[in-house]
Structure formats: C-alpha cells, structure tokens
mmCIF file of C-alpha atoms in Angstrom:
data_model
loop_
_atom_site.group_PDB
_atom_site.id
_atom_site.type_symbol
_atom_site.label_atom_id
_atom_site.label_comp_id
_atom_site.label_asym_id
_atom_site.label_seq_id
_atom_site.Cartn_x
_atom_site.Cartn_y
_atom_site.Cartn_z
ATOM 1 C CA MET A 214 91.418 120.401 92.562
ATOM 2 C CA ALA A 215 88.819 123.023 93.351
ATOM 3 C CA VAL A 216 86.164 121.989 95.799
ATOM 4 C CA CYS A 217 83.815 124.906 95.514
ATOM 5 C CA VAL A 218 83.288 127.979 93.386
ATOM 6 C CA ALA A 219 81.042 130.912 94.202
ATOM 7 C CA VAL A 220 79.798 134.018 92.439
ATOM 8 C CA ILE A 221 78.708 136.812 94.758
ATOM 9 C CA GLY A 222 76.839 139.869 93.585
ATOM 10 C CA LYS A 223 77.331 143.556 94.183
ATOM 11 C CA ASP A 224 75.342 143.668 97.412
ATOM 12 C CA ASN A 225 77.070 140.513 98.693
ATOM 13 C CA SER A 226 74.167 138.241 97.828
ATOM 14 C CA PRO A 227 75.122 134.785 96.536
ATOM 15 C CA LEU A 228 74.401 134.406 92.834
ATOM 16 C CA TYR A 229 75.830 130.961 92.410
ATOM 17 C CA ILE A 230 77.506 128.467 94.713
ATOM 18 C CA GLY A 231 78.654 125.250 93.123
ATOM 19 C CA GLY A 232 80.725 122.380 94.272
ATOM 20 C CA ILE A 233 81.835 118.933 93.268
ATOM 21 C CA GLY A 234 81.869 115.877 95.445
ATOM 22 C CA ASN A 235 78.911 114.963 97.600
ATOM 23 C CA ASP A 236 76.505 117.483 96.230
ATOM 24 C CA THR A 237 73.444 115.929 97.783
ATOM 25 C CA SER A 238 74.667 116.102 101.347
ATOM 26 C CA SER A 239 73.218 119.105 103.139
ATOM 27 C CA ASP A 240 76.290 119.307 105.360
ATOM 28 C CA ASN A 241 78.436 120.037 102.375
ATOM 29 C CA GLU A 242 76.026 122.654 101.142
ATOM 30 C CA LEU A 243 76.080 124.434 104.496
ATOM 31 C CA SER A 244 79.834 124.287 104.888
ATOM 32 C CA ARG A 245 80.270 125.719 101.393
ATOM 33 C CA GLN A 246 77.957 128.601 102.213
ATOM 34 C CA TRP A 247 79.841 129.228 105.447
ATOM 35 C CA LEU A 248 83.253 129.204 103.796
ATOM 36 C CA VAL A 249 82.144 131.600 101.087
ATOM 37 C CA HIS A 250 80.543 133.874 103.656
ATOM 38 C CA THR A 251 83.736 134.094 105.680
ATOM 39 C CA ALA A 252 85.626 134.900 102.495
ATOM 40 C CA LEU A 253 83.554 138.068 102.083
ATOM 41 C CA ASP A 254 85.242 139.735 105.048
ATOM 42 C CA ALA A 255 88.687 138.981 103.695
ATOM 43 C CA LEU A 256 87.687 140.318 100.268
ATOM 44 C CA GLU A 257 86.431 143.605 101.674
ATOM 45 C CA GLU A 258 89.605 143.997 103.666
ATOM 46 C CA ARG A 259 91.766 143.470 100.589
ATOM 47 C CA LEU A 260 89.721 145.963 98.643
ATOM 48 C CA THR A 261 89.971 148.684 101.253
ATOM 49 C CA THR A 262 93.686 148.249 101.823
ATOM 50 C CA ALA A 263 94.240 148.357 98.094
ATOM 51 C CA ASN A 264 92.373 151.673 98.000
ATOM 52 C CA PRO A 265 94.166 154.066 100.315
ATOM 53 C CA ASN A 266 94.233 157.805 99.573
ATOM 54 C CA ASN A 267 95.305 158.253 95.974
ATOM 55 C CA SER A 268 97.703 161.049 96.728
ATOM 56 C CA GLY A 269 100.674 159.471 95.020
ATOM 57 C CA THR A 270 102.348 158.134 98.127
ATOM 58 C CA ASN A 271 101.462 154.566 97.156
ATOM 59 C CA THR A 272 104.274 152.103 96.872
ATOM 60 C CA THR A 273 104.503 150.229 93.612
ATOM 61 C CA THR A 274 103.270 146.995 95.181
ATOM 62 C CA ALA A 275 100.119 148.677 96.409
ATOM 63 C CA ARG A 276 99.579 150.099 92.966
ATOM 64 C CA THR A 277 99.800 146.705 91.269
ATOM 65 C CA ASP A 278 97.322 145.303 93.753
ATOM 66 C CA LEU A 279 95.031 148.179 92.956
ATOM 67 C CA ARG A 280 95.066 147.441 89.230
ATOM 68 C CA ASP A 281 94.783 143.678 89.365
ATOM 69 C CA LEU A 282 91.419 141.981 89.494
ATOM 70 C CA TYR A 283 92.853 138.787 90.991
ATOM 71 C CA LEU A 284 93.384 139.116 94.736
ATOM 72 C CA GLY A 285 95.228 135.892 95.410
ATOM 73 C CA LEU A 286 95.018 133.703 98.466
ATOM 74 C CA LEU A 287 92.631 135.341 100.910
ATOM 75 C CA PHE A 288 93.214 133.011 103.814
ATOM 76 C CA SER A 289 93.571 129.345 104.547
ATOM 77 C CA THR A 290 91.996 127.163 107.151
ATOM 78 C CA ASP A 291 93.208 123.720 108.266
ATOM 79 C CA THR A 292 91.440 122.008 105.436
ATOM 80 C CA HIS A 293 90.806 124.634 102.767
ATOM 81 C CA LYS A 294 92.452 127.470 100.910
ATOM 82 C CA ILE A 295 90.328 130.346 99.635
ATOM 83 C CA TYR A 296 91.201 132.512 96.620
ATOM 84 C CA GLY A 297 89.397 135.670 95.583
ATOM 85 C CA TYR A 298 88.845 137.795 92.480
ATOM 86 C CA VAL A 299 86.783 140.985 92.254
ATOM 87 C CA THR A 300 85.660 142.399 88.922
ATOM 88 C CA ASN A 301 85.246 146.043 88.005
ATOM 89 C CA THR A 302 81.512 145.598 88.369
ATOM 90 C CA ARG A 303 81.956 144.551 92.023
ATOM 91 C CA ILE A 304 81.125 140.911 91.375
ATOM 92 C CA LYS A 305 83.183 138.678 93.623
ATOM 93 C CA LEU A 306 84.392 135.284 92.507
ATOM 94 C CA VAL A 307 85.624 132.889 95.157
ATOM 95 C CA LEU A 308 87.422 129.603 94.615
ATOM 96 C CA VAL A 309 87.932 127.108 97.421
ATOM 97 C CA THR A 310 90.471 124.304 97.212
ATOM 98 C CA SER A 311 91.019 121.507 99.627
ATOM 99 C CA SER A 312 94.491 121.421 101.094
ATOM 100 C CA THR A 313 94.208 117.866 102.320
ATOM 101 C CA SER A 314 93.461 116.009 99.093
ATOM 102 C CA PRO A 315 96.585 114.985 97.158
ATOM 103 C CA SER A 316 95.723 116.912 94.008
ATOM 104 C CA GLY A 317 94.622 119.997 95.879
ATOM 105 C CA SER A 318 97.638 120.530 98.060
ATOM 106 C CA ASN A 319 99.995 121.613 95.316
ATOM 107 C CA ILE A 320 97.838 123.942 93.270
ATOM 108 C CA ARG A 321 99.814 126.795 91.792
ATOM 109 C CA ASP A 322 98.730 130.392 91.995
ATOM 110 C CA ALA A 323 98.830 130.706 88.208
ATOM 111 C CA GLU A 324 96.336 127.870 87.803
ATOM 112 C CA VAL A 325 93.902 129.520 90.165
ATOM 113 C CA ARG A 326 94.348 132.795 88.335
ATOM 114 C CA THR A 327 93.478 131.244 84.974
ATOM 115 C CA ALA A 328 90.564 129.341 86.474
ATOM 116 C CA LEU A 329 89.110 132.550 87.898
ATOM 117 C CA ARG A 330 89.583 134.381 84.607
ATOM 118 C CA ARG A 331 87.711 131.622 82.817
ATOM 119 C CA LEU A 332 85.001 131.838 85.430
ATOM 120 C CA HIS A 333 84.750 135.576 84.795
ATOM 121 C CA ALA A 334 84.294 134.908 81.077
ATOM 122 C CA LEU A 335 81.556 132.362 81.825
ATOM 123 C CA TYR A 336 79.809 134.806 84.106
ATOM 124 C CA ALA A 337 79.917 137.546 81.456
ATOM 125 C CA ASP A 338 78.283 135.142 79.012
ATOM 126 C CA ALA A 339 75.675 134.003 81.536
ATOM 127 C CA ILE A 340 74.351 137.474 82.262
ATOM 128 C CA CYS A 341 73.948 138.268 78.577
ATOM 129 C CA ASN A 342 71.002 135.892 78.673
ATOM 130 C CA PRO A 343 67.978 138.144 78.019
ATOM 131 C CA PHE A 344 65.935 136.236 80.588
ATOM 132 C CA HIS A 345 68.439 136.919 83.327
ATOM 133 C CA LEU A 346 67.675 139.967 85.467
ATOM 134 C CA PRO A 347 70.536 141.700 87.237
ATOM 135 C CA GLY A 348 70.767 140.466 90.820
ATOM 136 C CA ASP A 349 69.031 137.150 90.186
ATOM 137 C CA GLN A 350 70.635 133.836 90.950
ATOM 138 C CA ILE A 351 72.215 132.072 88.006
ATOM 139 C CA THR A 352 70.164 128.995 87.242
ATOM 140 C CA SER A 353 71.438 128.083 83.803
ATOM 141 C CA PRO A 354 72.416 124.395 83.569
ATOM 142 C CA LYS A 355 74.938 125.264 80.881
ATOM 143 C CA PHE A 356 76.733 127.592 83.274
ATOM 144 C CA ASP A 357 76.622 124.855 85.900
ATOM 145 C CA LYS A 358 78.170 122.314 83.562
ATOM 146 C CA GLN A 359 80.932 124.649 82.414
ATOM 147 C CA VAL A 360 81.795 125.642 85.957
ATOM 148 C CA LYS A 361 82.051 122.017 87.020
ATOM 149 C CA ASN A 362 84.353 121.506 84.027
ATOM 150 C CA ILE A 363 86.622 124.264 85.256
ATOM 151 C CA MET A 364 86.726 122.772 88.737
ATOM 152 C CA LEU A 365 87.628 119.326 87.444
ATOM 153 C CA ASN A 366 90.145 120.469 84.868
ATOM 154 C CA ASN A 367 92.115 122.109 87.597
ATOM 155 C CA VAL A 368 94.080 118.985 88.375
ATOM 156 C CA MET L 3 80.298 146.794 53.472
ATOM 157 C CA ALA L 4 76.909 147.416 54.997
ATOM 158 C CA ASP L 5 78.100 146.422 58.483
ATOM 159 C CA ASP L 6 78.436 149.963 59.773
ATOM 160 C CA ILE L 7 74.863 150.865 59.103
ATOM 161 C CA ILE L 8 73.123 147.802 60.519
ATOM 162 C CA PHE L 9 73.041 149.086 64.080
ATOM 163 C CA GLU L 10 71.790 152.502 62.967
ATOM 164 C CA LEU L 11 68.973 150.978 60.948
ATOM 165 C CA LEU L 12 67.927 148.705 63.790
ATOM 166 C CA HIS L 13 68.056 151.610 66.208
ATOM 167 C CA SER L 14 65.858 153.880 64.106
ATOM 168 C CA GLU L 15 63.303 151.121 63.643
ATOM 169 C CA ILE L 16 63.232 150.483 67.412
ATOM 170 C CA ILE L 17 62.526 154.175 67.920
ATOM 171 C CA ASN L 18 59.763 154.233 65.324
ATOM 172 C CA TYR L 19 58.164 151.091 66.689
ATOM 173 C CA SER L 20 58.244 152.234 70.317
ATOM 174 C CA ILE L 21 56.800 155.615 69.519
ATOM 175 C CA GLU L 22 53.978 154.165 67.464
ATOM 176 C CA LYS L 23 53.190 151.471 69.998
ATOM 177 C CA PHE L 24 53.188 153.639 73.096
ATOM 178 C CA LYS L 25 51.576 156.686 71.587
ATOM 179 C CA ASN L 26 49.142 158.128 74.082
ATOM 180 C CA ASN L 27 46.176 159.267 72.034
ATOM 181 C CA ASP L 28 44.231 160.500 75.049
ATOM 182 C CA ASN L 29 46.012 163.747 75.624
ATOM 183 C CA GLY L 30 45.996 166.159 72.749
ATOM 184 C CA GLU L 31 49.620 167.197 73.119
ATOM 185 C CA LYS L 32 52.259 165.737 70.936
ATOM 186 C CA GLU L 33 54.226 163.987 73.656
ATOM 187 C CA THR L 34 56.403 161.072 72.816
ATOM 188 C CA ASP L 35 57.135 158.486 75.486
ATOM 189 C CA LEU L 36 60.801 157.609 75.358
ATOM 190 C CA SER L 37 61.100 155.762 78.669
ATOM 191 C CA VAL L 38 60.822 152.357 76.987
ATOM 192 C CA VAL L 39 63.643 153.149 74.600
ATOM 193 C CA GLU L 40 65.727 154.457 77.485
ATOM 194 C CA TYR L 41 65.147 151.239 79.389
ATOM 195 C CA ILE L 42 66.195 149.160 76.384
ATOM 196 C CA GLY L 43 69.425 151.144 76.349
ATOM 197 C CA PHE L 44 69.836 150.669 80.098
ATOM 198 C CA ALA L 45 69.569 146.876 79.897
ATOM 199 C CA ALA L 46 71.946 146.739 76.935
ATOM 200 C CA GLY L 47 74.498 149.013 78.605
ATOM 201 C CA TYR L 48 74.381 147.029 81.831
ATOM 202 C CA LYS L 49 75.129 143.735 80.112
ATOM 203 C CA ILE L 50 77.703 145.026 77.703
ATOM 204 C CA MET L 51 79.697 146.646 80.500
ATOM 205 C CA GLU L 52 80.363 143.274 82.094
ATOM 206 C CA ARG L 53 82.015 141.990 78.929
ATOM 207 C CA LEU L 54 83.901 145.179 78.192
ATOM 208 C CA THR L 55 85.536 145.509 81.594
ATOM 209 C CA ARG L 56 86.701 141.915 81.669
ATOM 210 C CA GLU L 57 90.199 142.586 80.430
ATOM 211 C CA TRP L 58 90.531 145.999 81.992
ATOM 212 C CA PRO L 59 92.441 146.584 85.222
ATOM 213 C CA ARG L 60 90.551 147.989 88.181
ATOM 214 C CA PHE L 61 89.417 151.616 87.948
ATOM 215 C CA LYS L 62 91.147 153.992 90.304
ATOM 216 C CA ASP L 63 88.300 156.460 90.766
ATOM 217 C CA GLU L 64 85.207 157.902 89.156
ATOM 218 C CA LEU L 65 87.103 160.050 86.706
ATOM 219 C CA ASP L 66 88.983 156.983 85.502
ATOM 220 C CA THR L 67 85.651 155.273 84.877
ATOM 221 C CA MET L 68 84.390 158.272 82.892
ATOM 222 C CA LYS L 69 87.508 158.255 80.747
ATOM 223 C CA PHE L 70 86.913 154.574 80.054
ATOM 224 C CA ILE L 71 83.369 155.389 78.937
ATOM 225 C CA CYS L 72 84.704 158.103 76.638
ATOM 226 C CA THR L 73 87.319 155.925 75.007
ATOM 227 C CA ASP L 74 86.725 152.188 75.012
ATOM 228 C CA PHE L 75 82.970 152.108 75.546
ATOM 229 C CA TRP L 76 82.266 154.721 72.878
ATOM 230 C CA THR L 77 84.721 153.149 70.437
ATOM 231 C CA CYS L 78 83.103 149.755 70.839
ATOM 232 C CA ILE L 79 79.622 151.035 70.049
ATOM 233 C CA TYR L 80 80.065 154.127 67.907
ATOM 234 C CA LYS L 81 83.490 153.440 66.389
ATOM 235 C CA LYS L 82 84.930 156.720 67.611
ATOM 236 C CA GLN L 83 85.873 158.406 70.869
ATOM 237 C CA ILE L 84 84.158 161.212 72.713
ATOM 238 C CA ASP L 85 85.645 164.491 71.551
ATOM 239 C CA ASN L 86 85.423 166.449 74.769
ATOM 240 C CA LEU L 87 84.964 165.540 78.440
ATOM 241 C CA ARG L 88 84.343 168.249 81.013
ATOM 242 C CA THR L 89 83.662 167.914 84.702
ATOM 243 C CA ASN L 90 83.185 170.125 87.702
ATOM 244 C CA HIS L 91 84.641 167.460 90.005
ATOM 245 C CA GLN L 92 81.410 167.537 91.982
ATOM 246 C CA GLY L 93 79.782 164.671 90.133
ATOM 247 C CA VAL L 94 78.673 166.418 86.938
ATOM 248 C CA TYR L 95 80.262 165.350 83.656
ATOM 249 C CA VAL L 96 79.605 166.607 80.142
ATOM 250 C CA LEU L 97 80.535 164.369 77.239
ATOM 251 C CA GLN L 98 80.555 166.029 73.855
ATOM 252 C CA ASP L 99 80.467 164.097 70.620
ATOM 253 C CA ASN L 100 80.882 166.299 67.556
ATOM 254 C CA ALA L 101 79.712 163.716 65.073
ATOM 255 C CA PHE L 102 77.209 161.538 66.871
ATOM 256 C CA ARG L 103 76.683 158.482 64.759
ATOM 257 C CA PHE L 104 72.917 158.411 64.877
ATOM 258 C CA LEU L 105 72.618 162.076 63.951
ATOM 259 C CA THR L 106 75.146 162.330 61.140
ATOM 260 C CA ASN L 107 72.614 161.104 58.613
ATOM 261 C CA PHE L 108 70.054 163.712 59.592
ATOM 262 C CA SER L 109 71.329 167.100 58.719
ATOM 263 C CA ASN L 110 74.185 169.468 59.281
ATOM 264 C CA GLY L 111 72.510 172.181 61.214
ATOM 265 C CA HIS L 112 69.029 172.797 62.463
ATOM 266 C CA GLN L 113 66.796 170.861 60.129
ATOM 267 C CA TYR L 114 64.868 168.095 61.965
ATOM 268 C CA LEU L 115 66.096 169.403 65.309
ATOM 269 C CA GLU L 116 62.774 168.663 66.997
ATOM 270 C CA TYR L 117 63.212 164.956 66.261
ATOM 271 C CA ALA L 118 66.699 164.736 67.720
ATOM 272 C CA PRO L 119 65.679 163.867 71.327
ATOM 273 C CA ARG L 120 64.223 160.530 70.336
ATOM 274 C CA TYR L 121 67.465 159.471 68.724
ATOM 275 C CA VAL L 122 69.587 160.135 71.769
ATOM 276 C CA ALA L 123 67.295 158.476 74.332
ATOM 277 C CA TYR L 124 68.740 155.031 73.724
ATOM 278 C CA THR L 125 72.266 156.298 74.233
ATOM 279 C CA CYS L 126 71.315 158.027 77.484
ATOM 280 C CA GLY L 127 70.009 154.688 78.707
ATOM 281 C CA LEU L 128 73.148 152.947 77.479
ATOM 282 C CA ILE L 129 75.410 155.228 79.493
ATOM 283 C CA ARG L 130 73.180 154.990 82.556
ATOM 284 C CA GLY L 131 73.135 151.183 82.348
ATOM 285 C CA GLY L 132 76.880 150.950 81.920
ATOM 286 C CA LEU L 133 77.504 153.203 84.908
ATOM 287 C CA ALA L 134 74.934 151.332 87.000
ATOM 288 C CA ASN L 135 76.846 148.116 86.501
ATOM 289 C CA LEU L 136 79.972 149.875 87.751
ATOM 290 C CA CYS L 137 78.041 150.884 90.874
ATOM 291 C CA ILE L 138 77.701 154.537 89.861
ATOM 292 C CA ASN L 139 74.088 155.673 90.030
ATOM 293 C CA SER L 140 73.476 158.584 87.758
ATOM 294 C CA ILE L 141 71.003 160.586 85.735
ATOM 295 C CA VAL L 142 71.922 161.005 82.088
ATOM 296 C CA THR L 143 70.381 163.620 79.829
ATOM 297 C CA ALA L 144 71.309 164.789 76.372
ATOM 298 C CA GLU L 145 71.353 168.118 74.669
ATOM 299 C CA VAL L 146 71.424 168.678 70.933
ATOM 300 C CA GLN L 147 71.994 172.246 69.833
ATOM 301 C CA SER L 148 73.118 171.720 66.299
ATOM 302 C CA MET L 149 73.462 168.463 64.443
ATOM 303 C CA PRO L 150 75.397 166.258 64.374
ATOM 304 C CA SER L 151 77.021 167.384 67.589
ATOM 305 C CA CYS L 152 75.538 166.182 70.852
ATOM 306 C CA LYS L 153 76.279 166.653 74.554
ATOM 307 C CA PHE L 154 75.514 164.118 77.280
ATOM 308 C CA HIS L 155 75.150 165.398 80.834
ATOM 309 C CA ILE L 156 75.826 162.884 83.575
ATOM 310 C CA HIS L 157 74.814 163.726 87.160
ATOM 311 C CA VAL L 158 76.253 161.211 89.564
ATOM 312 C CA GLN L 159 73.955 160.566 92.521
ATOM 313 C CA ARG L 160 76.046 160.478 95.619
ATOM 314 C CA THR L 161 74.144 159.348 98.721
#
C-alpha cells in the first residue's frame, strides 16, 4: 500500500505531496518531504545515465530505459521503497511504499507502474483547470481525493 | 457534419474580438495588437502538450520533439501533418504547411494577404506553449507568402 505520493515540477519544486495515515502529524509531513527530496537525486541520476551520447553504441537495455517513462525502483531504505516516473514534460512523479507493513512488502512492479500511469492521467487533468497557472501547487480537492483513492486501491 | 468548422469559427471570432477590444486608438497607425491572441495560444499549447505526450515514449533529442510536433500535435489540432520540416541543426526549424486550415477559406493566392498575420498568431503561440512545456524555450514567427501555404519559423533559445 502506498504511503506517499508526490508530484514535482520542472524546476524540482514540489507541486503536490500527499500521504495517507497520520496526516495531521507534522513529523509525518516532514519525513515525507525528506524522502521525496532524496528521491530527486536518484531520479536525476537515472535520467543522465539513460541519456548517454546518442551515437548508436547504446545497448538495447539502455535504449528501452531511454524510451520508458517509468523508471522503476529508485532506491530503498530500511522502511520504505521509492519508485519514480518522469514525464516528457519533465514532471517527476514519486511513489513511496512502506516495506514494513504487511500489504506494502509484496507490492509488484506492475502495480506501481499502473498506479503511476493513473497518477499521470490525473495530473494531466488537473493542469487543464483554467485557474491553474503552470508552476503553481495543485490545490484541487478533487485531485486530492482521487490520489488518495489510488494510494488505497493499491492493496 | 459541422464539427470540422467549429474550431475555425471560434478562432476567427477570438481574433475579431481581441482586435476590437485592444485597438489602440491613440496612435494613428493601423497597428493590430496580437500579443493577447498569442498568449491564448501559448496557454492552450502548454496544457494540451501534457495530455498529448502522456502515451508517448520519451523523446530522444530536440529533433525528435520537432517531428512529434509536425506529426501528432498538428494532426490532433489541424487534422493533417506538416508538409515540410527543415532545420539547420543549429536550433532553427522551418515548418511548412501547404494548406493551413485557418487560411484555406480565405483565398488561393494573394487576396487578403494583409490580414493573414492575425490568423497565424494563435498558432505561433500554440507551438511556443507546447515547446515550453517540453522545456524548449523558443521564439516562433510565421510567414505567409501565398495562401493557403504558411511557414512557421522556430528559433530555439539555447542558454
């Protein structure tokens, strides 16, 4: 079960960080921000290694990484696993699962992939809001509700 | 049956409205202010690009992005592809559309040529907005020599 989901903008500013569980505790809020922030480094590293010189000496595995938006497991700590997804418009989506809870420890890669694709679709809908300026944080309660749905459905 | 024309009608009314509303009566010259229309196109292009690139694999380089604009992006909005793409590989691209949808109803030559710029401003903004969302900052201008063919010049700003 996903613990936290984050949408990060082009210039690495957080557009949305949402989690389930003890939302009101400030400790949780801080630890979520910290986890997502550490994920940024791993994302950049994956992007630059997937973009070596395009002179045709790429192996086929590097080429599939280059074409895929989903980046897979970025890294895992003792308690959490972090998955990343970068869109063509340089928006980064990060999903954090807890590896200690019983439902979170056996999450399959395919489930995370579909969850992140659904999140991408939700994000595309959220920015079509005419009152949303590019680069602003996403404050729509509908987006919030749908994201929490995705996190809970991921059982 | 009338679906194809709805966007064209809306577009021409936006142009008429903007020009009437922002007409600067102080200076005696006949200058039309198209920056508002260009910005409308920019905002639309920015938002539509997010939805369009959702199912598309990652772009390899800038040229790949330009080809996407010429095929998918143009097909989605104007129901056809760009007829000719030229580049000097230094950041300048020329997209040529031989039957630009907004100009096909005008004339087949040089009649009404002086009104053509206002009908391509929105599209310049659209391209600029789409590229901005893909992190390519650019300046887009258009050139109409004979209707309905139109060329869009894209200068990519590399810092």
